[in-house]
């Protein structure tokens, strides 16, 4: 039997619905979703297996202007994404017309098959969607354009079929039972970060980084210790909250989600630490896992 396999990289601006699409495609909540931009900083792989195919998806950081060191690193992920992709999905949302010409040209120049996806069509109407399809078809000539709603699960199957069609003949890269190649601590830190995103205003979520320090699994319980790094003492006070109220809330919410994810009872110990200016500090960024 012929077998197809390959790497599919999903690119697009923050908030267009990349993580939602990947979750719809993989059928699991692998990458966190919130309504705030820039949630996904790391590269996440979700693997979809069929009898005669294997698709390895990456959900990449949004396409952003590099204006400080952390964002330069994010652009590095995109460069890499284009280099190792068998298929590129470029995602926009209904109504979106702006694009970064340099990045689009870079994508078109790779000769990798590109699928242009217009997401969130549940928020639009037929004539507008048709107009959008024409607009993007002109920018990506010769490449398929698929309108869909990742949230409402509309046209997901079409994406799957198109991706499989584009995949090269290849044996599977990963054992077929595996859902993702990201280690458990990664998902745990993502869950904690999601709770911080949901509980605090703008400047706090973007000033934190979570590091899972230890993960000890016994028969009945998993003991996890994690650090929440912030840039300033004042941010630490906010995250702790009055009498430790805020950190307690984050701990409880995170623990519930982690328990659901790992399917076991969890003991979660969170410590808030000040690590000055981590965004601009190369050594710190490396420690936090941004090294490629
Ligand atoms: P990402 O930053 O590109 O990964 O975007 P997310 O997947 O995190 O989605 C950003 C926001 O858009 C979330 O609030 C999603 O629920 C919402 N969203 C994603 N897909 C759709 C869709 O098809 N329709 C609508 N109405 N909202 C969507
Ligand atoms: Mg995302």
Short mmCIF file of C-alpha atoms in Angstrom, two decimals, residues 105-203:
data_model
loop_
_atom_site.label_atom_id
_atom_site.label_comp_id
_atom_site.label_asym_id
_atom_site.label_seq_id
_atom_site.Cartn_x
_atom_site.Cartn_y
_atom_site.Cartn_z
CA UNK A 105 6.69 36.34 -1.40
CA UNK A 106 8.85 34.17 0.80
CA UNK A 107 6.09 31.54 0.93
CA UNK A 108 5.44 31.63 -2.81
CA UNK A 109 9.15 31.35 -3.54
CA UNK A 110 9.52 28.10 -1.58
CA UNK A 111 7.65 26.08 -4.24
CA UNK A 112 5.96 24.24 -1.40
CA UNK A 113 2.23 23.64 -2.05
CA UNK A 114 0.23 26.33 -0.29
CA UNK A 115 -3.38 26.11 0.84
CA UNK A 116 -4.98 29.47 1.50
CA UNK A 117 -7.64 29.24 4.17
CA UNK A 118 -10.24 31.91 4.87
CA UNK A 119 -11.47 31.19 8.37
CA UNK A 120 -14.42 32.49 10.41
CA UNK A 121 -16.82 32.55 7.47
CA UNK A 122 -19.59 32.00 10.04
CA UNK A 123 -19.15 35.74 10.71
CA UNK A 124 -19.55 36.66 7.03
CA UNK A 125 -22.02 36.09 4.18
CA UNK A 126 -21.89 34.37 0.80
CA UNK A 127 -21.18 37.39 -1.47
CA UNK A 128 -18.44 38.64 0.87
CA UNK A 129 -16.85 35.22 1.10
CA UNK A 130 -16.84 34.92 -2.69
CA UNK A 131 -15.24 38.35 -3.02
CA UNK A 132 -12.60 37.35 -0.47
CA UNK A 133 -11.86 34.12 -2.30
CA UNK A 134 -11.19 36.06 -5.50
CA UNK A 135 -8.99 38.54 -3.66
CA UNK A 136 -6.77 35.87 -2.07
CA UNK A 137 -6.74 33.70 -5.19
CA UNK A 138 -5.05 36.59 -7.01
CA UNK A 139 -2.36 36.81 -4.33
CA UNK A 140 -1.81 33.03 -4.29
CA UNK A 141 -2.36 32.15 -7.96
CA UNK A 142 -2.68 28.44 -8.73
CA UNK A 143 -3.09 27.47 -5.07
CA UNK A 144 -6.35 26.17 -3.59
CA UNK A 145 -8.43 28.62 -1.55
CA UNK A 146 -10.71 27.07 1.05
CA UNK A 147 -13.28 29.04 3.04
CA UNK A 148 -14.06 27.48 6.40
CA UNK A 149 -15.15 27.85 9.98
CA UNK A 150 -12.74 26.13 12.32
CA UNK A 151 -14.99 26.88 15.27
CA UNK A 152 -18.13 25.43 13.69
CA UNK A 153 -16.26 22.54 12.08
CA UNK A 154 -17.29 23.60 8.60
CA UNK A 155 -15.11 22.41 5.66
CA UNK A 156 -12.48 20.83 7.95
CA UNK A 157 -12.76 17.61 5.96
CA UNK A 158 -11.93 19.51 2.77
CA UNK A 159 -8.69 20.78 4.33
CA UNK A 160 -7.80 17.26 5.37
CA UNK A 161 -8.40 15.92 1.85
CA UNK A 162 -6.41 18.71 0.24
CA UNK A 163 -3.49 18.23 2.64
CA UNK A 164 -3.39 14.49 1.99
CA UNK A 165 -3.50 15.16 -1.73
CA UNK A 166 -0.39 17.37 -1.41
CA UNK A 167 1.58 15.05 0.87
CA UNK A 168 4.60 13.31 -0.61
CA UNK A 169 4.93 9.54 -0.61
CA UNK A 170 6.77 8.72 2.58
CA UNK A 171 6.67 6.30 5.46
CA UNK A 172 5.36 7.62 8.80
CA UNK A 173 7.75 9.83 10.80
CA UNK A 174 6.29 8.99 14.22
CA UNK A 175 4.82 5.84 15.69
CA UNK A 176 1.16 5.83 14.75
CA UNK A 177 -0.27 5.99 18.27
CA UNK A 178 1.35 9.33 19.11
CA UNK A 179 -0.65 12.52 19.21
CA UNK A 180 2.13 15.02 19.66
CA UNK A 181 5.85 15.17 20.21
CA UNK A 182 5.73 17.94 22.80
CA UNK A 183 6.64 16.79 26.28
CA UNK A 184 4.06 16.94 29.04
CA UNK A 185 5.66 19.92 30.88
CA UNK A 186 5.10 22.01 27.79
CA UNK A 187 1.35 21.46 27.92
CA UNK A 188 1.31 22.11 31.64
CA UNK A 189 3.05 25.45 31.26
CA UNK A 190 0.66 26.34 28.42
CA UNK A 191 -2.34 25.60 30.66
CA UNK A 192 -0.95 27.79 33.45
CA UNK A 193 -0.21 30.57 30.99
CA UNK A 194 -3.75 30.33 29.65
CA UNK A 195 -5.13 30.89 33.18
CA UNK A 196 -2.91 33.94 33.62
CA UNK A 197 -4.10 35.27 30.26
CA UNK A 198 -7.69 34.84 31.36
CA UNK A 199 -7.21 36.36 34.81
CA UNK A 200 -5.12 39.48 34.20
CA UNK A 201 -5.07 42.52 31.98
CA UNK A 202 -2.81 42.99 28.96
CA UNK A 203 0.57 43.89 30.44
#
